[in-house]
Coordinates of C-alpha atoms and ligand atoms in Angstrom, one line a residue:
X1 CA 0.0 0.0 0.0
X2 CA 1.3 3.4 -0.9
X3 CA -0.9 5.3 1.6
X4 CA -4.1 7.1 1.9
X5 CA -3.3 9.7 -0.7
X6 CA -2.3 7.8 -3.6
X7 CA 1.1 8.8 -4.8
X8 CA 2.9 7.5 -7.8
X9 CA 5.6 8.8 -9.9
X10 CA 4.8 9.8 -13.5
X11 CA 6.9 6.9 -14.5
X12 CA 4.2 4.5 -13.3
X13 CA 2.5 2.1 -15.6
X14 CA -1.2 1.4 -15.0
X15 CA -2.1 -2.2 -15.4
X16 CA -5.7 -2.9 -16.4
X17 CA -7.0 -6.4 -16.1
X18 CA -10.0 -8.5 -15.1
X19 CA -9.8 -9.9 -11.6
X20 CA -11.8 -12.9 -12.7
X21 CA -9.2 -14.4 -15.0
X22 CA -6.3 -12.0 -15.4
X23 CA -5.0 -11.5 -11.9
X24 CA -2.2 -14.0 -11.8
X25 CA -1.0 -12.8 -15.1
X26 CA -1.1 -9.2 -14.0
X27 CA 0.8 -9.9 -10.9
X28 CA 3.5 -11.8 -12.6
X29 CA 3.8 -9.1 -15.3
X30 CA 4.1 -6.5 -12.7
X31 CA 7.0 -8.4 -11.0
X32 CA 8.7 -9.0 -14.3
X33 CA 8.5 -5.4 -15.3
X34 CA 10.0 -4.3 -12.0
X35 CA 12.7 -6.9 -11.7
X36 CA 13.8 -7.0 -15.3
X37 CA 13.3 -3.5 -16.5
X38 CA 12.9 -1.4 -13.3
X39 CA 9.5 -0.2 -14.4
X40 CA 7.0 0.3 -11.6
X41 CA 3.4 -0.2 -12.1
X42 CA 0.1 0.3 -10.4
X43 CA -2.8 -2.0 -9.9
X44 CA -6.0 -1.2 -8.3
X45 CA -6.1 -3.4 -5.2
X46 CA -2.6 -3.1 -4.2
X47 CA -2.4 0.7 -4.4
X48 CA -5.7 1.9 -3.1
X49 CA -6.5 2.0 0.5
X50 CA -10.0 3.1 0.7
X51 CA -12.6 5.4 -0.9
X52 CA -14.1 5.3 -4.3
X53 CA -11.9 2.9 -6.1
X54 CA -13.2 3.5 -9.5
X55 CA -12.8 7.2 -9.4
X56 CA -9.3 6.8 -8.1
X57 CA -8.5 4.3 -10.8
X58 CA -9.5 6.9 -13.5
X59 CA -7.4 9.6 -11.9
X60 CA -4.5 7.1 -11.7
X61 CA -4.8 6.5 -15.5
X62 CA -4.6 10.2 -16.1
X63 CA -1.4 10.4 -14.0
X64 CA 0.2 7.2 -15.3
X65 CA 2.6 7.2 -18.2
X66 CA 1.2 4.2 -20.0
X67 CA -1.7 1.8 -19.7
X68 CA -1.0 -1.9 -20.1
X69 CA -4.1 -3.9 -20.8
X70 CA -4.1 -7.6 -19.9
X71 CA -6.1 -9.4 -22.6
X72 CA -8.2 -12.2 -21.2
X73 CA -11.7 -13.2 -22.2
X74 CA -13.2 -11.7 -19.1
X75 CA -11.3 -8.5 -19.6
X76 CA -12.8 -8.2 -23.1
X77 CA -16.2 -8.6 -21.6
X78 CA -15.8 -6.4 -18.7
X79 CA -17.5 -2.9 -18.8
X80 CA -15.1 -1.7 -16.2
X81 CA -11.9 -2.7 -18.1
X82 CA -13.4 -1.2 -21.2
X83 CA -14.0 2.0 -19.2
X84 CA -10.3 2.1 -18.2
X85 CA -8.9 1.8 -21.7
X86 CA -11.6 4.1 -23.1
X87 CA -10.5 6.6 -20.5
X88 CA -6.8 6.2 -21.3
X89 CA -7.5 6.8 -25.0
X90 CA -9.7 9.8 -24.2
X91 CA -7.0 11.5 -22.1
X92 CA -4.2 10.5 -24.6
X93 CA -2.4 7.7 -22.8
X94 CA -0.8 5.0 -24.9
X95 CA -2.5 1.6 -24.4
X96 CA -0.4 -1.5 -24.9
X97 CA -2.4 -4.7 -25.0
X98 CA -0.6 -7.8 -23.7
X99 CA -2.0 -11.2 -24.5
X100 CA -2.8 -13.3 -21.4
X101 CA -4.9 -15.9 -23.2
X102 CA -3.3 -17.4 -26.3
X103 CA -6.6 -18.7 -27.6
X104 CA -7.8 -15.2 -28.3
X105 CA -8.0 -14.3 -31.9
X106 CA -7.6 -10.9 -33.5
X107 CA -11.3 -11.0 -34.4
X108 CA -12.2 -11.1 -30.7
X109 CA -10.7 -7.7 -30.2
X110 CA -12.3 -4.3 -30.7
X111 CA -11.3 -2.6 -34.0
X112 CA -8.8 -0.1 -32.6
X113 CA -6.9 -2.9 -30.9
X114 CA -6.6 -4.9 -34.0
X115 CA -4.8 -2.0 -35.5
X116 CA -2.4 -1.8 -32.5
X117 CA 0.6 -3.9 -31.5
X118 CA -0.6 -6.8 -29.3
X119 CA 2.2 -8.3 -27.3
X120 CA 2.6 -12.0 -26.7
X121 CA 5.3 -11.7 -24.0
X122 CA 6.0 -15.4 -24.0
X123 CA 8.1 -14.5 -27.0
X124 CA 11.3 -12.8 -25.7
X125 CA 11.5 -10.5 -28.7
X126 CA 8.0 -9.2 -28.1
X127 CA 8.7 -8.8 -24.4
X128 CA 11.8 -6.6 -25.3
X129 CA 9.7 -4.6 -27.7
X130 CA 7.0 -4.0 -25.0
X131 CA 9.7 -2.8 -22.5
X132 CA 11.1 -0.4 -25.1
X133 CA 7.6 1.0 -25.7
X134 CA 7.0 1.4 -21.9
X135 CA 10.3 3.1 -21.4
X136 CA 9.4 5.6 -24.1
X137 CA 6.8 8.4 -24.0
X138 CA 3.3 7.4 -23.2
X139 CA 1.5 10.3 -24.8
X140 CA -0.6 9.4 -27.7
X141 CA -3.3 11.0 -29.7
X142 CA -6.4 11.8 -27.6
X143 CA -9.4 10.1 -29.0
X144 CA -11.7 13.0 -29.7
X145 CA -15.0 13.2 -27.9
X146 CA -16.8 16.3 -29.0
X147 CA -20.2 17.2 -27.6
X148 CA -21.2 20.8 -28.3
X149 CA -22.9 23.1 -25.9
X150 CA -25.8 22.0 -23.7
X151 CA -28.2 24.4 -22.2
X152 CA -28.1 24.7 -18.4
X153 CA -31.8 24.2 -18.1
X154 CA -31.8 21.0 -20.1
X155 CA -35.1 19.2 -19.7
X156 CA -34.8 15.5 -20.5
X157 CA -37.2 14.0 -23.0
X158 CA -37.0 10.4 -22.1
X159 CA -39.1 8.9 -24.9
X160 CA -37.5 10.8 -27.8
X161 CA -34.1 10.3 -26.2
X162 CA -34.5 6.6 -25.8
X163 CA -35.6 6.3 -29.4
X164 CA -32.6 8.3 -30.6
X165 CA -30.1 6.4 -28.5
X166 CA -31.5 3.0 -29.5
X167 CA -31.3 4.0 -33.2
X168 CA -27.7 5.1 -32.9
X169 CA -26.6 2.1 -30.9
X170 CA -28.4 -0.3 -33.1
X171 CA -26.8 1.2 -36.1
X172 CA -23.7 0.2 -34.2
X173 CA -24.4 -3.5 -34.3
X174 CA -24.3 -3.5 -38.1
X175 CA -20.6 -3.5 -38.7
X176 CA -20.7 -3.6 -42.5
X177 CA -22.8 -0.6 -43.6
X178 CA -22.7 3.0 -42.7
X179 CA -26.1 3.7 -41.3
X180 CA -27.3 7.3 -41.2
X181 CA -29.6 8.1 -38.4
X182 CA -31.7 11.2 -38.9
X183 CA -33.3 13.4 -36.4
X184 CA -35.8 15.6 -38.1
X185 CA -38.4 18.2 -37.1
X186 CA -39.0 21.9 -37.5
X187 CA -36.6 24.5 -36.1
X188 CA -36.1 24.9 -32.4
X189 CA -37.7 21.6 -31.6
X190 CA -34.7 20.2 -29.7
X191 CA -32.8 18.2 -32.4
X192 CA -29.4 19.8 -31.7
X193 CA -30.0 19.7 -28.0
X194 CA -30.8 16.0 -28.0
X195 CA -27.9 15.2 -30.2
X196 CA -25.5 17.1 -28.0
X197 CA -26.9 15.3 -24.9
X198 CA -26.4 12.0 -26.7
X199 CA -22.7 12.8 -27.3
X200 CA -22.3 13.0 -23.5
X201 CA -23.9 9.7 -22.8
X202 CA -21.4 7.2 -21.3
X203 CA -23.0 4.3 -23.2
X204 CA -22.6 6.1 -26.5
X205 CA -19.0 7.0 -25.6
X206 CA -18.3 3.4 -24.8
X207 CA -19.7 2.2 -28.1
X208 CA -17.8 4.7 -30.2
X209 CA -14.3 3.7 -29.2
X210 CA -12.6 5.9 -31.8
X211 CA -14.4 9.0 -30.8
X212 CA -17.3 11.3 -31.4
X213 CA -16.9 14.1 -33.9
X214 CA -19.3 16.9 -34.4
X215 CA -19.8 19.6 -37.1
X216 CA -22.4 22.3 -37.6
X217 CA -23.4 23.1 -41.1
X218 CA -26.3 25.6 -41.2
X219 CA -28.4 27.0 -44.0
X220 CA -25.9 29.7 -45.3
X221 CA -22.9 27.4 -45.8
X222 CA -22.4 26.5 -49.4
X223 CA -18.8 25.2 -49.2
X224 CA -18.2 22.5 -46.6
X225 CA -14.5 21.9 -47.6
X226 CA -13.3 23.8 -44.4
X227 CA -15.4 21.5 -42.2
X228 CA -14.0 18.4 -44.0
X229 CA -10.5 19.7 -43.4
X230 CA -11.2 20.4 -39.7
X231 CA -12.3 16.8 -39.3
X232 CA -9.1 15.5 -41.1
X233 CA -7.0 17.6 -38.7
X234 CA -8.8 16.3 -35.7
X235 CA -8.4 12.7 -36.8
X236 CA -4.8 13.2 -37.8
X237 CA -3.2 16.1 -35.9
X238 CA 0.2 15.3 -37.6
X239 CA -1.3 16.0 -41.0
X240 CA 0.2 19.0 -42.7
X241 CA -2.5 21.4 -43.9
X242 CA -3.3 19.7 -47.1
X243 CA -4.6 22.6 -49.2
X244 CA -7.2 20.5 -50.9
X245 CA -8.3 21.9 -54.2
X246 CA -11.9 20.8 -54.0
X247 CA -14.3 19.2 -51.6
X248 CA -14.3 15.8 -53.4
X249 CA -10.5 15.3 -52.8
X250 CA -10.9 16.4 -49.2
X251 CA -13.9 14.1 -48.7
X252 CA -12.0 11.1 -50.2
X253 CA -9.1 11.8 -47.8
X254 CA -11.5 12.0 -44.9
X255 CA -13.1 8.7 -45.9
X256 CA -9.7 7.0 -46.0
X257 CA -8.7 8.4 -42.7
X258 CA -11.9 7.2 -41.0
X259 CA -11.1 3.8 -42.4
X260 CA -12.4 1.1 -40.1
X261 CA -12.7 3.4 -37.1
X262 CA -15.7 3.1 -34.8
X263 CA -16.8 6.7 -34.9
X264 CA -19.9 8.7 -34.3
X265 CA -20.0 11.6 -36.7
X266 CA -22.7 14.2 -35.7
X267 CA -23.6 16.4 -38.7
X268 CA -25.8 19.1 -37.3
X269 CA -28.3 21.3 -39.2
X270 CA -28.1 20.0 -42.8
X271 CA -30.1 21.9 -45.4
X272 CA -28.9 20.5 -48.7
X273 CA -27.9 17.0 -49.9
X274 CA -24.6 18.5 -51.2
X275 CA -23.7 19.6 -47.7
X276 CA -24.0 16.1 -46.4
X277 CA -22.5 14.1 -49.2
X278 CA -18.8 14.8 -48.4
X279 CA -19.3 13.3 -45.0
X280 CA -20.8 10.0 -46.2
X281 CA -17.7 8.5 -47.9
X282 CA -16.3 5.2 -46.6
X283 CA -16.1 4.3 -42.9
X284 CA -18.2 1.1 -42.7
X285 CA -18.1 1.3 -38.9
X286 CA -18.8 5.0 -38.7
X287 CA -22.3 6.0 -37.7
X288 CA -23.5 9.4 -39.0
X289 CA -26.1 11.2 -37.0
X290 CA -27.7 14.0 -39.0
X291 CA -30.0 16.7 -37.7
X292 CA -32.1 18.4 -40.3
X293 CA -35.6 19.9 -40.9
X294 CA -35.7 18.4 -44.4
X295 CA -35.9 14.6 -44.7
X296 CA -35.4 14.9 -48.4
X297 CA -31.7 15.7 -47.9
X298 CA -31.1 12.3 -46.3
X299 CA -30.0 9.1 -48.0
X300 CA -32.7 6.5 -48.8
X301 CA -31.3 4.1 -46.2
X302 CA -31.5 6.3 -43.2
X303 CA -33.4 5.6 -40.0
X304 CA -35.5 8.4 -38.7
X305 CA -36.2 9.6 -35.2
X306 CA -38.9 12.3 -35.3
X307 CA -38.8 15.0 -32.8
X308 CA -42.0 16.9 -32.2
X309 CA -43.5 19.1 -29.6
X310 CA -42.7 18.5 -26.0
X311 CA -45.0 16.6 -23.6
X312 CA -47.0 18.7 -21.2
X313 CA -44.8 17.9 -18.2
X314 CA -41.6 18.5 -20.2
X315 CA -43.0 21.8 -21.5
X316 CA -44.0 23.0 -18.0
X317 CA -40.6 22.1 -16.6
X318 CA -38.9 24.0 -19.3
X319 CA -41.1 27.0 -18.8
X320 CA -40.5 27.0 -15.1
X321 CA -36.7 26.4 -15.1
X322 CA -35.3 28.2 -12.1
X323 CA -38.7 29.1 -10.7
X324 CA -38.8 28.4 -7.0
X325 CA -42.6 28.1 -7.0
X326 CA -43.0 25.9 -10.0
X327 CA -44.3 22.9 -8.0
X328 CA -46.8 25.1 -6.3
X329 CA -50.3 23.7 -7.0
X330 CA -51.7 27.1 -8.0
X331 CA -48.8 27.9 -10.4
X332 CA -48.6 24.6 -12.2
X333 CA -51.9 24.7 -14.2
X334 CA -51.1 28.2 -15.4
X335 CA -47.7 27.1 -16.6
X336 CA -49.3 24.2 -18.4
X337 CA -51.8 26.5 -20.0
X338 CA -49.1 28.8 -21.2
X339 CA -47.1 25.9 -22.5
X340 CA -50.1 24.8 -24.5
X341 CA -50.5 28.3 -26.0
X342 CA -46.9 28.1 -27.1
X343 CA -47.5 24.9 -28.8
X344 CA -45.1 22.9 -26.6
X345 CA -42.3 24.2 -28.8
X346 CA -38.9 23.8 -27.1
X347 CA -37.3 27.0 -28.3
X348 CA -40.3 29.2 -27.7
X349 CA -40.8 27.7 -24.3
X350 CA -37.2 28.4 -23.4
X351 CA -37.5 32.0 -24.5
X352 CA -40.7 32.4 -22.6
X353 CA -39.2 30.9 -19.5
X354 CA -37.1 34.0 -19.2
X355 CA -40.3 36.2 -19.2
X356 CA -42.1 34.0 -16.8
X357 CA -39.1 34.2 -14.5
X358 CA -38.9 38.0 -14.9
X359 CA -42.6 38.4 -14.2
X360 CA -42.3 36.3 -11.1
X361 CA -39.5 38.3 -9.6
X362 CA -41.4 41.5 -10.5
X363 CA -39.2 42.8 -13.3
X364 CA -42.1 43.1 -15.8
Ligands
ADP401 N1 -34.7 19.6 -23.9 C1 -34.6 20.9 -23.8 N2 -34.4 21.5 -22.5 C2 -34.2 22.8 -22.4 N3 -34.2 23.7 -23.4 C3 -34.3 23.2 -24.7 C4 -34.5 21.8 -24.9 N4 -34.7 21.6 -26.2 C5 -34.5 22.8 -26.8 N5 -34.4 23.8 -25.9 C6 -34.2 25.2 -26.1 O1 -34.6 25.5 -27.5 C7 -33.5 25.9 -28.2 C8 -33.6 25.3 -29.6 O2 -33.4 23.9 -29.5 P1 -32.5 23.2 -30.6 O3 -32.1 21.9 -30.0 O4 -31.3 24.0 -31.0 O5 -33.5 23.0 -31.8 P2 -33.3 22.5 -33.3 O6 -31.9 21.9 -33.4 O7 -34.4 21.5 -33.4 O8 -33.6 23.6 -34.2 C9 -32.3 25.6 -27.5 O9 -31.2 26.4 -27.7 C10 -32.8 25.6 -26.0 O10 -32.7 26.9 -25.6
MG402 MG1 -30.4 22.7 -34.6

């Protein structure tokens, strides 16, 4: 035990494993790293004394230099182990998978791992290679998780949200086609807000292990080349500014860069088919989530989630955000009546909420 306040030098390696079937392997790896290479490592049980073990483990990953992932069957099934390597990739720590179970095949591994070195350290050459990697810098590209701005007074819309989430995650099961999920409805009905909320969802972040990217298009934008280039630079920060002549060349490059990656690409506020087209190239494992008012801009194969007016209770909560008396029995029916007159329209309700509030505190 290191002590109540966890301390470890930045040289420390974080070892992520499943206790169910990877513990012995993890312990012996830890000893071997220390005795043969002088590399110190950190495992949860040994180094934590008390408190919220999971939160501490995530902090430890942020402070560690590398994450070594012990590959066993249970580790691959474990949500927690997955959380650890997702977190490492999100904060830009290098993840080095080490094979503990020789019966595992490449096909058992998530996509990003198949593209990484996997070390079978029974082989001395591979062991030396792992040690060299762990002695080197552990910074790696942060997997981007963009999410856009979310209003402070966000009112959840459980039914629509569940439908949206299901559509995006179900698109995820189909590994061979790019499925476009579309969220449509008139302006100010909550499409962007729900999409932004989805980007923050842990389950969604878990699913999209190569990240979540987000762009805003808008009615006035005729040329989307700049947005394509932004995405290229996010996915490949080493890339020299490419100076693409035209949107097609840029789009082709983006498609190649996405490759097999398990990405969610949120394309917000599309008005014309030509604005969407450059983002639809390649990427069989990439799910595109489009928000638009105009279903005709969408590809034939899309799945739609329709967003309409809010439910009475949702509308009343939005209208009464920050109101101390909102639950008061005399106030509630009047809020509902006002919400009804505003057509349960999210944007209008949110604007009106300010007036309701101002009236209540006597400004108007
Ligand atoms: N669920 C919600 N909770 C709180 N405010 C919301 C919600 N949905 C929408 N709004 C308000 O309405 C505005 C417009 O919503 P938005 O999601 O941008 O609409 P759309 O993308 O459909 O045009 C938001 O900026 C916000 O102020
Ligand atoms: Mg919008």
